[in-house]
């Protein structure tokens, strides 16, 4: 199976080395590119969290002969350059999930991400992955005066999902986050933040130690049926395998049209300030990571060396570091005017993959051909849940990942889908602005 990728083969994606994570970490030992012929039980395409978690899930279930192909380097995509928030849930909100699949399925799906948060924490400890874990929870800060949105979510989480977020009254919020922007907030204790690139590299090392073979700089360029199994071709080699897992996120593997067409790659941005020293503590007296209640929300977290990592915005455009910095610095100054003059040392962008239904797509496309993609902007825990579900399905039978069956490979309608996504983002941004203005 092959088709012409809509963008030229391996388009010029924003390099990973613009990111703070890549700049501060020593270059890891490289995994050699694939050359010649190899056999595997499963070949995984994509060395982000979806691919790595599937590899670890398979290894944990006793599968051997796993080969993972990464076009660039491990963690090159969204996984190695994201905000580092590890928290439960999906891009699709809890109420929408409930409305869509009913209480039992919604509980099951949400519960998988809670279990994933715990599994990530446990794996980091057990595999001794040094990834700057800050186990300080996450705060959802109310941008608006009206507390109804917090009350509704707190109640829904407690009653439907047995998940209990603590109320933070406005006075306490101002103690934690010294900004005129927020009112009250909710605190999710079972959440933490990490350096995602170190974590991705740690997962890859653990998978390699357990027997998986990883090849970097090995873009898969073609997929073909081979009897009961498949052959995946790279420029200099090929792998025959019973199972293939496509886990290419917003970077589109270009191997199966239906799988690629089901996602919309959308860019989002992050920057990191200079070390702020005591100024950071004066304004942020919490170790929690923070995001706010707008549709077009900011998110940020204190880094161990007193820098502030700041992220936000989505766009169909992959912007230059300079333009990312300009946009995000403006956003940061609205929340923390005192940091308006802070130097920004790194700014970068990454691609998320979104499905129209805003849920991950995890399942089987054809016998032996699996996919895990569309994790959107909320993918650290869901990719871990998906890796478990796929590993279960590959080892134990299809029906094991039926939990995600409601959220199939519906077309993202590119290129029109891009315009629709950008328009709905701008209109939601406008809605946020109006709501705030109305509150005075
Ligand atoms: C800037 C940013 C901030 C974010 N912040 C958060 C956050 O704080 N918390 C959270 O939960 N989520 C966050 N997300 C979302 C999260 O990072 C993603 O949902 C998740 O990492 C997706 O993982 P993935 O493995 O599906 O895709 P990716 O990590 O993008 O991995 C796909 C990989 O496939 C490779 N690939 C593509 N084609 C081929 C091919 N043909 N052959 C071989 N390899 C190929 C790519 O090079 C890439 O490395 C953020 C995303 C971005 C971009």
Short mmCIF file of N, CA, C and O and ligand atoms in Angstrom, two decimals, residues 9-10 45-51 69-73 76-79 81-85 87 218-220 247-253 268-270 299 350-352 372 375-381 383, ligand 1:
data_model
loop_
_atom_site.label_atom_id
_atom_site.label_comp_id
_atom_site.label_asym_id
_atom_site.label_seq_id
_atom_site.Cartn_x
_atom_site.Cartn_y
_atom_site.Cartn_z
N UNK A 9 7.75 14.43 0.40
CA UNK A 9 8.25 13.45 1.37
C UNK A 9 9.11 14.14 2.42
O UNK A 9 9.95 14.96 2.10
N UNK A 10 8.90 13.84 3.67
CA UNK A 10 9.58 14.47 4.80
C UNK A 10 9.71 15.97 4.62
O UNK A 10 10.80 16.48 4.35
N UNK A 45 5.86 2.34 13.44
CA UNK A 45 6.32 3.50 12.67
C UNK A 45 6.05 4.75 13.51
O UNK A 45 4.89 5.13 13.71
N UNK A 46 7.11 5.39 14.01
CA UNK A 46 6.96 6.60 14.82
C UNK A 46 7.55 6.42 16.20
O UNK A 46 7.12 5.54 16.96
N UNK A 47 8.53 7.28 16.52
CA UNK A 47 9.19 7.19 17.82
C UNK A 47 8.77 8.29 18.75
O UNK A 47 9.58 8.91 19.44
N UNK A 48 7.44 8.58 18.77
CA UNK A 48 6.86 9.47 19.78
C UNK A 48 6.27 8.60 20.89
O UNK A 48 6.47 7.38 20.93
N UNK A 49 5.50 9.25 21.77
CA UNK A 49 4.95 8.49 22.90
C UNK A 49 4.02 7.36 22.46
O UNK A 49 3.97 6.31 23.08
N UNK A 50 3.27 7.57 21.36
CA UNK A 50 2.34 6.51 20.93
C UNK A 50 3.13 5.26 20.53
O UNK A 50 2.80 4.14 20.95
N UNK A 51 4.17 5.45 19.73
CA UNK A 51 4.98 4.31 19.30
C UNK A 51 5.74 3.68 20.46
O UNK A 51 5.77 2.46 20.62
N UNK A 69 10.69 2.18 13.94
CA UNK A 69 11.33 3.05 12.95
C UNK A 69 10.96 4.49 13.24
O UNK A 69 9.76 4.82 13.34
N UNK A 70 11.95 5.35 13.36
CA UNK A 70 11.70 6.78 13.56
C UNK A 70 12.38 7.54 12.42
O UNK A 70 13.56 7.34 12.14
N UNK A 71 11.61 8.43 11.79
CA UNK A 71 12.12 9.16 10.63
C UNK A 71 13.29 10.07 10.99
O UNK A 71 14.21 10.26 10.19
N UNK A 72 13.21 10.66 12.20
CA UNK A 72 14.26 11.62 12.60
C UNK A 72 14.98 11.07 13.81
O UNK A 72 15.79 10.17 13.68
N UNK A 73 14.67 11.65 14.99
CA UNK A 73 15.23 11.12 16.23
C UNK A 73 14.08 10.80 17.18
O UNK A 73 13.02 11.41 17.04
N UNK A 76 11.27 13.39 18.29
CA UNK A 76 11.36 14.53 17.35
C UNK A 76 10.03 15.27 17.23
O UNK A 76 9.99 16.48 17.05
N UNK A 77 8.93 14.55 17.31
CA UNK A 77 7.60 15.15 17.09
C UNK A 77 7.08 15.83 18.34
O UNK A 77 7.84 16.32 19.18
N UNK A 78 5.77 15.87 18.46
CA UNK A 78 5.12 16.54 19.60
C UNK A 78 5.64 16.01 20.93
O UNK A 78 5.79 16.76 21.90
N UNK A 79 5.95 14.71 20.97
CA UNK A 79 6.30 14.09 22.25
C UNK A 79 7.54 14.69 22.88
O UNK A 79 7.62 14.79 24.10
N UNK A 81 8.70 17.78 22.49
CA UNK A 81 8.74 19.24 22.53
C UNK A 81 7.46 19.83 23.14
O UNK A 81 7.12 20.98 22.86
N UNK A 82 6.75 19.03 23.91
CA UNK A 82 5.45 19.54 24.41
C UNK A 82 5.60 20.26 25.75
O UNK A 82 6.70 20.47 26.25
N UNK A 83 4.44 20.62 26.33
CA UNK A 83 4.46 21.39 27.58
C UNK A 83 4.88 20.58 28.79
O UNK A 83 5.23 21.15 29.82
N UNK A 84 4.82 19.26 28.69
CA UNK A 84 5.26 18.41 29.79
C UNK A 84 4.21 18.16 30.86
O UNK A 84 4.50 17.57 31.90
N UNK A 85 2.95 18.58 30.63
CA UNK A 85 1.88 18.30 31.59
C UNK A 85 1.50 16.82 31.48
O UNK A 85 1.22 16.34 30.36
N UNK A 87 -1.43 14.65 32.75
CA UNK A 87 -2.71 14.69 33.47
C UNK A 87 -3.76 13.86 32.73
O UNK A 87 -3.60 13.54 31.55
N UNK A 218 15.24 6.75 9.91
CA UNK A 218 14.74 5.66 9.06
C UNK A 218 13.28 5.87 8.71
O UNK A 218 12.40 5.12 9.19
N UNK A 219 12.98 6.90 7.90
CA UNK A 219 11.58 7.09 7.55
C UNK A 219 11.03 5.91 6.77
O UNK A 219 11.66 5.46 5.81
N UNK A 220 9.88 5.41 7.20
CA UNK A 220 9.19 4.38 6.42
C UNK A 220 8.61 5.06 5.19
O UNK A 220 7.96 6.11 5.32
N UNK A 247 2.08 5.15 14.02
CA UNK A 247 1.98 6.07 15.17
C UNK A 247 2.78 7.32 14.84
O UNK A 247 3.78 7.63 15.50
N UNK A 248 2.35 8.03 13.81
CA UNK A 248 3.15 9.14 13.28
C UNK A 248 2.59 10.51 13.68
O UNK A 248 3.11 11.54 13.25
N UNK A 249 1.55 10.56 14.49
CA UNK A 249 1.01 11.82 14.99
C UNK A 249 0.71 12.80 13.86
O UNK A 249 0.25 12.43 12.78
N UNK A 250 1.02 14.08 14.10
CA UNK A 250 0.77 15.12 13.11
C UNK A 250 1.82 15.15 12.01
O UNK A 250 1.76 16.00 11.12
N UNK A 251 2.79 14.25 12.09
CA UNK A 251 3.88 14.24 11.11
C UNK A 251 3.60 13.26 9.97
O UNK A 251 4.45 13.03 9.12
N UNK A 252 2.41 12.70 9.97
CA UNK A 252 1.85 11.88 8.89
C UNK A 252 2.84 10.92 8.22
O UNK A 252 3.73 11.32 7.48
N UNK A 253 2.63 9.64 8.47
CA UNK A 253 3.57 8.63 7.96
C UNK A 253 3.58 8.54 6.43
O UNK A 253 4.58 8.15 5.85
N UNK A 268 1.30 24.27 17.45
CA UNK A 268 1.13 25.00 18.71
C UNK A 268 2.53 25.36 19.23
O UNK A 268 3.51 24.80 18.76
N UNK A 269 2.58 26.30 20.17
CA UNK A 269 3.87 26.96 20.45
C UNK A 269 4.26 26.93 21.93
O UNK A 269 3.41 26.96 22.82
N UNK A 270 5.57 26.95 22.13
CA UNK A 270 6.12 26.97 23.49
C UNK A 270 7.33 27.90 23.51
O UNK A 270 8.05 28.00 22.52
N UNK A 299 -0.80 27.95 28.94
CA UNK A 299 -0.36 26.99 29.95
C UNK A 299 1.10 27.26 30.26
O UNK A 299 1.85 27.73 29.40
N UNK A 350 5.43 22.87 17.46
CA UNK A 350 5.30 21.42 17.24
C UNK A 350 3.94 21.15 16.63
O UNK A 350 3.04 22.00 16.70
N UNK A 351 3.80 19.99 16.04
CA UNK A 351 2.53 19.64 15.40
C UNK A 351 1.76 18.62 16.25
O UNK A 351 2.31 17.59 16.65
N UNK A 352 0.50 18.96 16.47
CA UNK A 352 -0.40 18.00 17.12
C UNK A 352 -1.25 17.37 16.03
O UNK A 352 -1.41 17.95 14.96
N UNK A 372 -2.42 4.36 15.99
CA UNK A 372 -2.64 5.11 17.26
C UNK A 372 -2.23 6.54 16.96
O UNK A 372 -1.04 6.83 16.79
N UNK A 375 -3.96 12.43 19.10
CA UNK A 375 -4.00 12.68 20.54
C UNK A 375 -4.14 14.16 20.86
O UNK A 375 -4.23 14.54 22.03
N UNK A 376 -4.13 15.00 19.83
CA UNK A 376 -4.37 16.43 20.03
C UNK A 376 -3.35 17.05 20.96
O UNK A 376 -2.19 16.65 21.01
N UNK A 377 -3.81 18.05 21.71
CA UNK A 377 -2.93 18.76 22.63
C UNK A 377 -2.93 18.15 24.01
O UNK A 377 -2.42 18.75 24.96
N UNK A 378 -3.51 16.99 24.15
CA UNK A 378 -3.63 16.36 25.47
C UNK A 378 -3.27 14.89 25.26
O UNK A 378 -4.15 14.03 25.21
N UNK A 379 -1.97 14.62 25.09
CA UNK A 379 -1.62 13.29 24.63
C UNK A 379 -0.66 12.49 25.48
O UNK A 379 -0.44 11.32 25.20
N UNK A 380 -0.08 13.12 26.52
CA UNK A 380 0.95 12.37 27.25
C UNK A 380 0.33 11.14 27.92
O UNK A 380 0.81 10.01 27.73
N UNK A 381 -0.72 11.34 28.69
CA UNK A 381 -1.36 10.18 29.32
C UNK A 381 -2.13 9.32 28.30
O UNK A 381 -2.00 8.09 28.29
N UNK A 383 -1.55 8.68 25.17
CA UNK A 383 -0.68 7.81 24.36
C UNK A 383 -0.27 6.59 25.16
O UNK A 383 -0.10 5.50 24.61
C1 LIG B 1 3.89 22.22 21.58
C2 LIG B 1 3.03 21.12 22.15
C3 LIG B 1 2.68 21.15 23.49
C4 LIG B 1 1.93 20.09 24.02
N1 LIG B 1 1.74 20.03 25.38
C5 LIG B 1 1.18 18.92 25.93
C6 LIG B 1 1.14 18.76 27.35
O1 LIG B 1 1.67 19.58 28.11
N2 LIG B 1 0.51 17.64 27.85
C7 LIG B 1 -0.07 16.72 27.03
O2 LIG B 1 -0.67 15.74 27.53
N3 LIG B 1 0.02 16.82 25.67
C8 LIG B 1 0.65 17.87 25.12
N4 LIG B 1 0.77 17.96 23.76
C9 LIG B 1 0.27 16.85 22.94
C10 LIG B 1 1.22 15.65 22.97
O3 LIG B 1 2.57 16.08 22.91
C11 LIG B 1 0.89 14.74 21.79
O4 LIG B 1 -0.49 14.42 21.81
C12 LIG B 1 1.67 13.42 21.82
O5 LIG B 1 3.03 13.66 22.09
C13 LIG B 1 1.49 12.70 20.48
O6 LIG B 1 2.38 11.62 20.41
P1 LIG B 1 2.52 10.79 19.06
O7 LIG B 1 3.47 9.71 19.34
O8 LIG B 1 1.16 10.46 18.57
O9 LIG B 1 3.10 11.82 17.99
P2 LIG B 1 4.55 12.47 17.84
O10 LIG B 1 5.19 12.68 19.14
O11 LIG B 1 4.39 13.63 16.95
O12 LIG B 1 5.42 11.33 17.14
C14 LIG B 1 5.28 10.94 15.81
C15 LIG B 1 6.64 10.51 15.30
O13 LIG B 1 6.48 9.80 14.08
C16 LIG B 1 7.60 10.09 13.26
N5 LIG B 1 7.26 9.77 11.88
C17 LIG B 1 6.37 10.39 11.06
N6 LIG B 1 6.32 9.78 9.86
C18 LIG B 1 7.20 8.75 9.90
C19 LIG B 1 7.61 7.75 8.96
N7 LIG B 1 7.08 7.70 7.74
N8 LIG B 1 8.52 6.85 9.35
C20 LIG B 1 9.05 6.88 10.61
N9 LIG B 1 8.71 7.81 11.52
C21 LIG B 1 7.78 8.72 11.18
C22 LIG B 1 7.84 11.57 13.53
O14 LIG B 1 9.16 11.96 13.16
C23 LIG B 1 7.58 11.68 15.03
O15 LIG B 1 8.74 11.54 15.80
C24 LIG B 1 1.48 19.03 23.18
C25 LIG B 1 1.80 19.03 21.82
C26 LIG B 1 2.58 20.05 21.30
C27 LIG B 1 2.96 20.03 19.85
#
